[in-house]
XYZ file of C-alpha atoms in Angstrom:
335
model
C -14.027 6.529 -15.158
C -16.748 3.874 -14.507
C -19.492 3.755 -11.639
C -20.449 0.405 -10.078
C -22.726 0.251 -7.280
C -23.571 -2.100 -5.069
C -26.394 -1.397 -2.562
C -25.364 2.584 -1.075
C -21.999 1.671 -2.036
C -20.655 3.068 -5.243
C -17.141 1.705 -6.730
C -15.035 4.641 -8.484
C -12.685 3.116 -10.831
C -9.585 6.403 -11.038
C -8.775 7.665 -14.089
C -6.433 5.582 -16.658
C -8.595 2.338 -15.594
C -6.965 3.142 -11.929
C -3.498 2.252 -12.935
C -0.671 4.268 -10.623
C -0.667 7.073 -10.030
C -4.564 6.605 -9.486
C -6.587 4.224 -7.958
C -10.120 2.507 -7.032
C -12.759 4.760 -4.184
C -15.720 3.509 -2.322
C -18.490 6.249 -1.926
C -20.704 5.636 0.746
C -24.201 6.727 0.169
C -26.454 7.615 3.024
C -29.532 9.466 3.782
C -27.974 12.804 4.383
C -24.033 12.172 3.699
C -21.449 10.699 1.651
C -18.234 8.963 2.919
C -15.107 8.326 0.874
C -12.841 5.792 0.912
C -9.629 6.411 -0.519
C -9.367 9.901 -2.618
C -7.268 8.605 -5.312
C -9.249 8.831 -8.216
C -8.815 12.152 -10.222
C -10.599 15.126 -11.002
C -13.487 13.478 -12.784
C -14.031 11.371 -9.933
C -13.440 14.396 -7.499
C -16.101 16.620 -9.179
C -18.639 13.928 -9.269
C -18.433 13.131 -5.359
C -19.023 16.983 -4.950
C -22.175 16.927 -6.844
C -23.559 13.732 -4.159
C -24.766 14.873 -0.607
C -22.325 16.415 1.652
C -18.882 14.012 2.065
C -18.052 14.286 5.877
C -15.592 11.385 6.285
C -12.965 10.510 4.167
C -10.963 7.256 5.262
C -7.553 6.599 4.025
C -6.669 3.025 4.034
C -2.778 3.598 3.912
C -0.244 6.496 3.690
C 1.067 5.876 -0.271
C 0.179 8.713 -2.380
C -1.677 7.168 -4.642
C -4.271 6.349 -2.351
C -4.738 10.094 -0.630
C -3.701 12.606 -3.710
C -7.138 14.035 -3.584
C -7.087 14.922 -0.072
C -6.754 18.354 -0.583
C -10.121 18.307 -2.630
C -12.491 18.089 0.109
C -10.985 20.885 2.763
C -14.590 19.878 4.841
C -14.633 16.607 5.410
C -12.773 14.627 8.104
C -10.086 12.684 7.515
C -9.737 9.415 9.029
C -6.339 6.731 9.109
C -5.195 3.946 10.810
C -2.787 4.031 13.788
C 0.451 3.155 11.995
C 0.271 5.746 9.224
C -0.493 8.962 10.773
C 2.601 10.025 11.794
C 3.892 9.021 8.242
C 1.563 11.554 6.816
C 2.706 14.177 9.208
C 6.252 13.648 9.339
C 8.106 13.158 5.864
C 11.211 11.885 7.769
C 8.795 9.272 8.689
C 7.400 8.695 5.723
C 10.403 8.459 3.946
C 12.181 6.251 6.185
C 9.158 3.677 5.653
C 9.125 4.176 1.479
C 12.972 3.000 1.639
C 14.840 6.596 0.502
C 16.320 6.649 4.051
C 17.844 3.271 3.270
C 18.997 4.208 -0.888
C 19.705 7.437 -0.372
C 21.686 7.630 3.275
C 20.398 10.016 5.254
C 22.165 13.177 3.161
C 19.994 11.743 0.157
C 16.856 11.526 1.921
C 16.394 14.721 3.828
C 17.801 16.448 0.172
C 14.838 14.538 -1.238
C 12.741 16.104 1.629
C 14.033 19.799 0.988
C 13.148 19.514 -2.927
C 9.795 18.595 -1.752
C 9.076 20.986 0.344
C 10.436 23.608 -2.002
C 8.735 22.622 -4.663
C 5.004 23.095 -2.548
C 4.062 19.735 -3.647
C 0.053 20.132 -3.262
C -0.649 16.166 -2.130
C 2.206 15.793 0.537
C 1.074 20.069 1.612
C -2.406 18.395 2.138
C -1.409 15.276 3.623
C 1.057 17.317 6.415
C -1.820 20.279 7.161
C -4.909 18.342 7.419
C -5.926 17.219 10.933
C -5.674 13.180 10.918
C -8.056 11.321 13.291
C -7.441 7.532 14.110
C -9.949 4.844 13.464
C -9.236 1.219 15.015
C -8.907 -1.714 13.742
C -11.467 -4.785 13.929
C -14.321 -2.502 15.318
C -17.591 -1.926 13.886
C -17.593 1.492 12.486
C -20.680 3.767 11.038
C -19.981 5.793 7.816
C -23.191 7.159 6.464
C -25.236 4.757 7.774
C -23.537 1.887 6.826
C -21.097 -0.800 8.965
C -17.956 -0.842 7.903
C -14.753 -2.649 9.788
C -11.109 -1.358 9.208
C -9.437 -5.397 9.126
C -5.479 -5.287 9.345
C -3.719 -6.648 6.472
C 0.196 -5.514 6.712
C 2.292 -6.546 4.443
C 1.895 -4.105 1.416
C 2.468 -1.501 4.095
C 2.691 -2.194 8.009
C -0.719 -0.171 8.685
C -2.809 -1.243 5.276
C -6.364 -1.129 6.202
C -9.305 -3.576 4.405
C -12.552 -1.989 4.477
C -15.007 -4.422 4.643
C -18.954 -3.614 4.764
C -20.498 -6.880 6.278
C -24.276 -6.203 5.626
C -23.134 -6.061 1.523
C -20.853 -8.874 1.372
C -18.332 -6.112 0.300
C -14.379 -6.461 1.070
C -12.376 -3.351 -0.212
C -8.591 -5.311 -0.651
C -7.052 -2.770 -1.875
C -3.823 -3.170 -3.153
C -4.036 -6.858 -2.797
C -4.987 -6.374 -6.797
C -4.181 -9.372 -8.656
C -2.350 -7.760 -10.846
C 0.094 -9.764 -13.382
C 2.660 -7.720 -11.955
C 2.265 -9.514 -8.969
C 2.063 -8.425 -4.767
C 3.794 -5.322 -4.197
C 6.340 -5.328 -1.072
C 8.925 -2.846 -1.524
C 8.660 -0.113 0.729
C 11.038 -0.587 4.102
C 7.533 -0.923 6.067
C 6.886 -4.163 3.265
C 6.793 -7.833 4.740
C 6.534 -10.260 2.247
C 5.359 -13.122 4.362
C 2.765 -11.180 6.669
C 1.373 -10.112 2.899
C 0.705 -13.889 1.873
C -1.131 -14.215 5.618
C -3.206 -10.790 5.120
C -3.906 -12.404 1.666
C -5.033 -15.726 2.381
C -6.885 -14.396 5.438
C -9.305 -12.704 3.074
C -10.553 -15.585 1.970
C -12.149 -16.207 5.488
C -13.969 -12.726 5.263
C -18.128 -13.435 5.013
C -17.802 -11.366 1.459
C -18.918 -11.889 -2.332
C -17.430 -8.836 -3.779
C -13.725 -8.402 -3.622
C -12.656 -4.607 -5.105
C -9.163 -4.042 -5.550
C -7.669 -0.305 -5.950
C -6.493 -1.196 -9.318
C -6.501 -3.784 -12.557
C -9.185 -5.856 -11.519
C -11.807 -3.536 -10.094
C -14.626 -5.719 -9.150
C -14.607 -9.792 -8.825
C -16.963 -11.821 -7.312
C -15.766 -14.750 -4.717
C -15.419 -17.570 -6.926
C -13.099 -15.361 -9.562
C -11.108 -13.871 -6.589
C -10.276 -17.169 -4.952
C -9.170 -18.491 -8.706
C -7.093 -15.743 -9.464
C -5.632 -14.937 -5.582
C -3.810 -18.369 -6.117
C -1.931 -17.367 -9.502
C -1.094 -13.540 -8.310
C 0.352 -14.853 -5.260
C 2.435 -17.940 -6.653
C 4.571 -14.612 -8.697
C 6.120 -14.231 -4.915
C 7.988 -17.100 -5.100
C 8.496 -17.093 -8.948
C 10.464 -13.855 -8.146
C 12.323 -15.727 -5.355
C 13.493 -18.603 -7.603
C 14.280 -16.060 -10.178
C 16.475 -14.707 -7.608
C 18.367 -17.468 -6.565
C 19.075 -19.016 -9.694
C 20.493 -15.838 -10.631
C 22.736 -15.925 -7.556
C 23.516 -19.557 -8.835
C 24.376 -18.403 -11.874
C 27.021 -16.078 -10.351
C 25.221 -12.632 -11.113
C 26.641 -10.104 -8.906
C 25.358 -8.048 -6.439
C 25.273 -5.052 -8.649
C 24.210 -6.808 -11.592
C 21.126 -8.984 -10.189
C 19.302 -5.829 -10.165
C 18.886 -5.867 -13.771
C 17.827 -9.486 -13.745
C 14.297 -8.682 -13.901
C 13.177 -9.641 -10.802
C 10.295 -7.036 -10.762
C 10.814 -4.692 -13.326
C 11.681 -4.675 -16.726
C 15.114 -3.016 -17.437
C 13.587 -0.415 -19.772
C 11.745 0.874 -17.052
C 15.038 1.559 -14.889
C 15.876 3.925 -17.212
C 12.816 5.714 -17.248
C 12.232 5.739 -13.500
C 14.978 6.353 -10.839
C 12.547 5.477 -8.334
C 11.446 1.994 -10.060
C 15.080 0.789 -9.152
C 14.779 2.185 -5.848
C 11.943 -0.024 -5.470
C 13.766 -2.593 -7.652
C 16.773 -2.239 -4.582
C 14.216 -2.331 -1.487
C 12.639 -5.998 -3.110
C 15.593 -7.706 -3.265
C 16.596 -7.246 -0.114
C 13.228 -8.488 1.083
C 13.991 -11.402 -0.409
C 17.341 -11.984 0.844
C 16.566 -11.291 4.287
C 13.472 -13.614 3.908
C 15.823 -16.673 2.064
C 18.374 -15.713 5.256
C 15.155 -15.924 7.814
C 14.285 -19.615 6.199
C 18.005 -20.461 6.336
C 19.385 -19.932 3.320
C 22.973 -19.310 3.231
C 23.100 -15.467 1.858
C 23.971 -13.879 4.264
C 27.025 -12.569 2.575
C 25.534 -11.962 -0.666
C 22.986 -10.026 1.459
C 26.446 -8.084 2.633
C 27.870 -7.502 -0.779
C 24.362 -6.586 -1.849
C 23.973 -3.629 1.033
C 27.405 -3.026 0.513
C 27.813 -2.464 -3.161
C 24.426 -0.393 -3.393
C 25.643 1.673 -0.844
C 22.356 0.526 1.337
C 22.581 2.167 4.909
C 21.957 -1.023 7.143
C 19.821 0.534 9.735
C 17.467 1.287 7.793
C 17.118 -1.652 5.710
C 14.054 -2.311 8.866
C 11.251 -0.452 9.467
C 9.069 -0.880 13.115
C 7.443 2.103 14.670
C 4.474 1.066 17.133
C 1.504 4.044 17.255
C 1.522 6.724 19.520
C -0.415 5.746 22.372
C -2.920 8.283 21.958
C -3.643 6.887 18.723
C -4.428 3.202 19.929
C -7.618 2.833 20.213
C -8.229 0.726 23.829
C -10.305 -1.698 22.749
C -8.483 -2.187 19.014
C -7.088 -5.976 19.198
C -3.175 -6.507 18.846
C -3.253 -9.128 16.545
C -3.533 -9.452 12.596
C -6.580 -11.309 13.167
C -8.962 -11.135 9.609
């Protein structure tokens, strides 16, 4: 684990150089208090924050796991989200309805999934349930230990995904906008490929110098992050072609999924989930080629059909509760 700090803000890189199931924190350093951002980082990370100042706010930028495992850690601070992704965290039919198992699995599948969960006591999604969730807004200035910070909407990695951005330090949190050679990760139900290209290329408008992504990268400064935001995003329509000349080529729609499209087939075999998520891209794509006017619309078919996909919910919109929309919180995706 390294420490980077910039002004009161620290950078946490997770354990494993933040690579999955880990990631990337912002501690918040003020005169009498800490604030965390994300709690994904580990142990070492975890027992280091607890030897700074009191932590009284932790903010969660979006529901995946990888970004609030440590929750359970800090029983005494508040926990903060934003509007989409509360009820994800406190309903697992919710959350796995936006993660895509509803859609794989049918609904027998998912609520098994569910049981075994529960069953087992897993401690993250235990924490995640239990803990009272307050609800920050969007595009507002917001004080964490002293320090401005504004929650900017980015969906596309997630519906909800929050940017924390900390104007007076030229800091923009991206998250999972990582630049990874993987490429832009879309494949929960919740996912939208094109809004993620928008959220993307909107950061470059953000006033900011430091760009810190939850994992890979870690740190860039503007020049590097504008360089390497160009390659990371051209993978999405690498993938896309990849896609269609395999359709061209007269792969079927149970075979394309071993066509590499985002994972390599070794990986299949080690992770059932990796071809859920393997499933849940493709059809982004497909709908998206339909949405532009590409004639798939029966692949797309074949595809749901021979996968055994459950069409309804192969789409993902749930507005927030009212109670948890801030009034003054702006509609759009504005960056």
């Amino acid at each position: 684990m390294t420490y980077t700090k910039i002004g009161p803000i620290e950078i946490l890189t997770g354990e494993n150089k933040s690579k999955i199931p880990f990631s990337t924190s912002l501690l918040v350093h003020g005169r009498d208090e800490t604030a965390l951002i994300d709690c994904g980082t580990g142990h070492k990370a975890y027992d280091y924050i607890k030897n700074q100042k009191p932590l009284k706010n932790i903010y969660l930028t979006h529901y995946h796991l990888d970004h609030i495992s440590g929750i359970g850690e800090f029983p005494e601070a508040q926990t903060w989200i934003n509007p989409y992704d509360k009820h994800k965290l406190k309903d697992l039919h919710e959350l796995t309805k936006a993660n895509g198992l509803y859609a794989v699995l049918g609904e027998e599948g998912a609520e098994d999934w569910i049981k075994k969960r529960t069953e087992r006591n897993n401690p993250v999604l235990n924490a995640a349930t239990n803990v009272d969730m307050n609800v920050y807004p969007y595009e507002l200035p917001l004080q964490i230990a002293g320090e401005k910070m504004i929650m900017i909407h980015a969906p596309g990695h997630t519906e909800g995904l929050a940017l924390p951005y900390f104007p007076d330090h030229g800091i923009l949190f991206v998250v999972d906008i990582d630049l990874s050679s993987f490429g832009p990760w879309y494949n929960n139900i919740d996912s939208d490929i094109d809004l993620f290209i928008q959220s993307a290329l909107k950061t470059l408008e953000v006033d900011a110098e430091y760009f810190v992504t939850s994992h890979h990268k870690g740190m860039v400064r503007r020049k590097e992050y504008e360089q390497k935001l160009h390659d990371y995003l051209a993978i999405i329509e690498k993938r896309e072609q990849k896609l269609i000349d395999a359709i061209d080529r007269g792969i079927s729609p149970e075979d394309i999924v071993y066509e590499e499209v985002f994972y390599f087939k070794e990986t299949h075999k080690k992770s059932p989930l990796e071809m859920t998520s393997e499933i849940i891209g493709i059809v982004k794509h497909l709908q998206r080629l339909i949405k532009n006017g590409g004639d798939y619309e029966d692949y797309y078919n074949e595809f749901i059909t021979t996968h055994h996909l459950i069409k309804e919910y192969l789409f993902y919109k749930k507005e927030p509760h009212p109670a948890d929309h801030h009034p003054l919180m702006t509609k759009t995706h504005s960056l």
